Amino acid sequence: MKYNTFLNYLLILIGSMVAIYAQAGEKQDVVVLVLGIIILMFGLYRISSTLFSKKQSKESLEPNQKDDA
């Protein structure tokens, strides 16, 4: 679990560094910029897939609650 978290943050760091590097020069390399953004978004997706929303966590705490209508 700890290795996956480290990998996610490493992907975000590498992706952002590549994207910044592609924008730093006078002649911008679009292919490198897109590659950096893809790596960055992949890291963000991996982190967001492990997080739970408040609604999901609240529903999982109260599974047997029914409305009397």
Short mmCIF file of N, CA and C in Angstrom, two decimals:
data_model
loop_
_atom_site.label_atom_id
_atom_site.label_comp_id
_atom_site.label_asym_id
_atom_site.label_seq_id
_atom_site.Cartn_x
_atom_site.Cartn_y
_atom_site.Cartn_z
N MET A 1 0.83 -1.20 0.00
CA MET A 1 0.00 0.00 0.00
C MET A 1 0.87 1.25 0.00
N LYS A 2 1.92 1.25 0.80
CA LYS A 2 2.78 2.41 0.89
C LYS A 2 3.54 2.62 -0.42
N TYR A 3 3.89 1.50 -1.09
CA TYR A 3 4.59 1.58 -2.37
C TYR A 3 3.70 2.22 -3.43
N ASN A 4 2.41 1.88 -3.45
CA ASN A 4 1.48 2.45 -4.42
C ASN A 4 1.33 3.95 -4.24
N THR A 5 1.25 4.39 -2.99
CA THR A 5 1.13 5.82 -2.71
C THR A 5 2.38 6.56 -3.17
N PHE A 6 3.54 5.97 -2.89
CA PHE A 6 4.80 6.57 -3.33
C PHE A 6 4.85 6.66 -4.85
N LEU A 7 4.41 5.60 -5.53
CA LEU A 7 4.40 5.58 -6.99
C LEU A 7 3.46 6.65 -7.55
N ASN A 8 2.31 6.83 -6.93
CA ASN A 8 1.36 7.85 -7.38
C ASN A 8 1.97 9.24 -7.30
N TYR A 9 2.57 9.56 -6.17
CA TYR A 9 3.17 10.88 -6.01
C TYR A 9 4.37 11.05 -6.93
N LEU A 10 5.11 9.98 -7.17
CA LEU A 10 6.24 10.05 -8.09
C LEU A 10 5.76 10.32 -9.52
N LEU A 11 4.67 9.69 -9.93
CA LEU A 11 4.11 9.94 -11.25
C LEU A 11 3.67 11.40 -11.40
N ILE A 12 3.05 11.95 -10.36
CA ILE A 12 2.62 13.35 -10.40
C ILE A 12 3.83 14.27 -10.50
N LEU A 13 4.85 13.99 -9.73
CA LEU A 13 6.05 14.81 -9.74
C LEU A 13 6.75 14.75 -11.09
N ILE A 14 6.92 13.56 -11.63
CA ILE A 14 7.59 13.41 -12.92
C ILE A 14 6.78 14.08 -14.03
N GLY A 15 5.47 13.86 -14.02
CA GLY A 15 4.62 14.47 -15.04
C GLY A 15 4.66 15.98 -15.01
N SER A 16 4.62 16.56 -13.82
CA SER A 16 4.67 18.02 -13.72
C SER A 16 6.03 18.56 -14.12
N MET A 17 7.10 17.86 -13.77
CA MET A 17 8.44 18.30 -14.15
C MET A 17 8.62 18.24 -15.68
N VAL A 18 8.12 17.20 -16.30
CA VAL A 18 8.22 17.09 -17.76
C VAL A 18 7.40 18.18 -18.44
N ALA A 19 6.22 18.46 -17.93
CA ALA A 19 5.37 19.51 -18.52
C ALA A 19 6.02 20.88 -18.36
N ILE A 20 6.61 21.14 -17.21
CA ILE A 20 7.29 22.43 -17.00
C ILE A 20 8.52 22.53 -17.89
N TYR A 21 9.25 21.43 -18.04
CA TYR A 21 10.43 21.43 -18.90
C TYR A 21 10.04 21.72 -20.35
N ALA A 22 8.92 21.17 -20.80
CA ALA A 22 8.48 21.38 -22.18
C ALA A 22 8.09 22.84 -22.41
N GLN A 23 7.62 23.53 -21.38
CA GLN A 23 7.21 24.93 -21.51
C GLN A 23 8.37 25.90 -21.30
N ALA A 24 9.51 25.45 -20.76
CA ALA A 24 10.58 26.35 -20.34
C ALA A 24 11.36 26.92 -21.52
N GLY A 25 11.52 26.17 -22.56
CA GLY A 25 12.35 26.63 -23.67
C GLY A 25 11.64 27.64 -24.56
N GLU A 26 12.44 28.28 -25.43
CA GLU A 26 11.86 29.22 -26.38
C GLU A 26 10.98 28.49 -27.38
N LYS A 27 11.45 27.34 -27.85
CA LYS A 27 10.65 26.52 -28.75
C LYS A 27 9.99 25.43 -27.92
N GLN A 28 8.68 25.48 -27.81
CA GLN A 28 7.95 24.54 -26.96
C GLN A 28 7.74 23.23 -27.71
N ASP A 29 8.06 22.14 -27.05
CA ASP A 29 7.89 20.82 -27.63
C ASP A 29 6.53 20.27 -27.20
N VAL A 30 5.59 20.22 -28.12
CA VAL A 30 4.22 19.85 -27.82
C VAL A 30 4.11 18.38 -27.43
N VAL A 31 4.88 17.53 -28.07
CA VAL A 31 4.81 16.09 -27.78
C VAL A 31 5.26 15.82 -26.34
N VAL A 32 6.33 16.45 -25.91
CA VAL A 32 6.82 16.27 -24.54
C VAL A 32 5.83 16.84 -23.54
N LEU A 33 5.22 17.97 -23.88
CA LEU A 33 4.21 18.58 -23.01
C LEU A 33 3.01 17.65 -22.83
N VAL A 34 2.52 17.08 -23.91
CA VAL A 34 1.38 16.17 -23.84
C VAL A 34 1.75 14.93 -23.05
N LEU A 35 2.95 14.40 -23.25
CA LEU A 35 3.40 13.23 -22.49
C LEU A 35 3.46 13.54 -21.00
N GLY A 36 3.97 14.72 -20.63
CA GLY A 36 4.01 15.12 -19.22
C GLY A 36 2.63 15.25 -18.62
N ILE A 37 1.71 15.81 -19.38
CA ILE A 37 0.34 15.97 -18.88
C ILE A 37 -0.33 14.60 -18.72
N ILE A 38 -0.07 13.68 -19.63
CA ILE A 38 -0.64 12.34 -19.52
C ILE A 38 -0.12 11.64 -18.28
N ILE A 39 1.17 11.73 -18.01
CA ILE A 39 1.75 11.11 -16.81
C ILE A 39 1.17 11.76 -15.55
N LEU A 40 1.05 13.07 -15.56
CA LEU A 40 0.47 13.79 -14.42
C LEU A 40 -0.97 13.37 -14.16
N MET A 41 -1.77 13.30 -15.19
CA MET A 41 -3.17 12.92 -15.03
C MET A 41 -3.32 11.46 -14.62
N PHE A 42 -2.43 10.59 -15.08
CA PHE A 42 -2.48 9.20 -14.67
C PHE A 42 -2.20 9.07 -13.17
N GLY A 43 -1.23 9.83 -12.66
CA GLY A 43 -0.95 9.83 -11.23
C GLY A 43 -2.12 10.37 -10.42
N LEU A 44 -2.74 11.44 -10.91
CA LEU A 44 -3.90 12.00 -10.22
C LEU A 44 -5.08 11.02 -10.23
N TYR A 45 -5.27 10.32 -11.34
CA TYR A 45 -6.34 9.34 -11.42
C TYR A 45 -6.13 8.20 -10.43
N ARG A 46 -4.89 7.75 -10.30
CA ARG A 46 -4.60 6.66 -9.37
C ARG A 46 -4.85 7.08 -7.92
N ILE A 47 -4.52 8.32 -7.59
CA ILE A 47 -4.77 8.81 -6.23
C ILE A 47 -6.27 8.97 -6.00
N SER A 48 -6.97 9.55 -6.96
CA SER A 48 -8.41 9.79 -6.75
C SER A 48 -9.20 8.50 -6.72
N SER A 49 -8.70 7.44 -7.35
CA SER A 49 -9.44 6.18 -7.31
C SER A 49 -9.33 5.49 -5.95
N THR A 50 -8.36 5.87 -5.14
CA THR A 50 -8.22 5.28 -3.82
C THR A 50 -8.95 6.07 -2.74
N LEU A 51 -9.41 7.28 -3.07
CA LEU A 51 -10.12 8.11 -2.09
C LEU A 51 -11.61 7.79 -2.13
N PHE A 52 -12.26 7.90 -0.98
CA PHE A 52 -13.69 7.67 -0.88
C PHE A 52 -14.38 9.01 -0.70
N SER A 53 -15.55 9.16 -1.29
CA SER A 53 -16.31 10.38 -1.09
C SER A 53 -17.01 10.33 0.26
N LYS A 54 -17.44 11.48 0.75
CA LYS A 54 -18.13 11.54 2.03
C LYS A 54 -19.45 10.79 1.98
N LYS A 55 -20.13 10.85 0.85
CA LYS A 55 -21.42 10.18 0.72
C LYS A 55 -21.24 8.67 0.79
N GLN A 56 -20.24 8.14 0.12
CA GLN A 56 -20.01 6.70 0.15
C GLN A 56 -19.62 6.22 1.54
N SER A 57 -18.77 6.97 2.22
CA SER A 57 -18.34 6.54 3.55
C SER A 57 -19.48 6.64 4.56
N LYS A 58 -20.37 7.64 4.41
CA LYS A 58 -21.51 7.77 5.31
C LYS A 58 -22.50 6.64 5.09
N GLU A 59 -22.75 6.28 3.84
CA GLU A 59 -23.67 5.19 3.54
C GLU A 59 -23.12 3.86 4.02
N SER A 60 -21.83 3.66 3.97
CA SER A 60 -21.26 2.40 4.42
C SER A 60 -21.29 2.28 5.94
N LEU A 61 -21.35 3.40 6.65
CA LEU A 61 -21.43 3.36 8.10
C LEU A 61 -22.85 3.05 8.58
N GLU A 62 -23.86 3.42 7.79
CA GLU A 62 -25.25 3.24 8.17
C GLU A 62 -25.97 2.40 7.11
N PRO A 63 -25.69 1.09 7.00
CA PRO A 63 -26.27 0.31 5.91
C PRO A 63 -27.72 -0.11 6.13
N ASN A 64 -28.22 -0.17 7.38
CA ASN A 64 -29.55 -0.68 7.65
C ASN A 64 -30.58 0.41 7.94
N GLN A 65 -30.30 1.62 7.58
CA GLN A 65 -31.22 2.72 7.85
C GLN A 65 -32.26 2.80 6.73
N LYS A 66 -33.57 2.78 7.10
CA LYS A 66 -34.65 2.85 6.11
C LYS A 66 -35.56 4.02 6.47
N ASP A 67 -36.17 4.62 5.42
CA ASP A 67 -37.11 5.71 5.62
C ASP A 67 -38.52 5.14 5.79
N ASP A 68 -39.26 5.67 6.74
CA ASP A 68 -40.66 5.26 6.94
C ASP A 68 -41.57 6.32 6.32
N ALA A 69 -42.01 6.09 5.08
CA ALA A 69 -42.83 7.09 4.40
C ALA A 69 -44.17 6.53 4.03
#
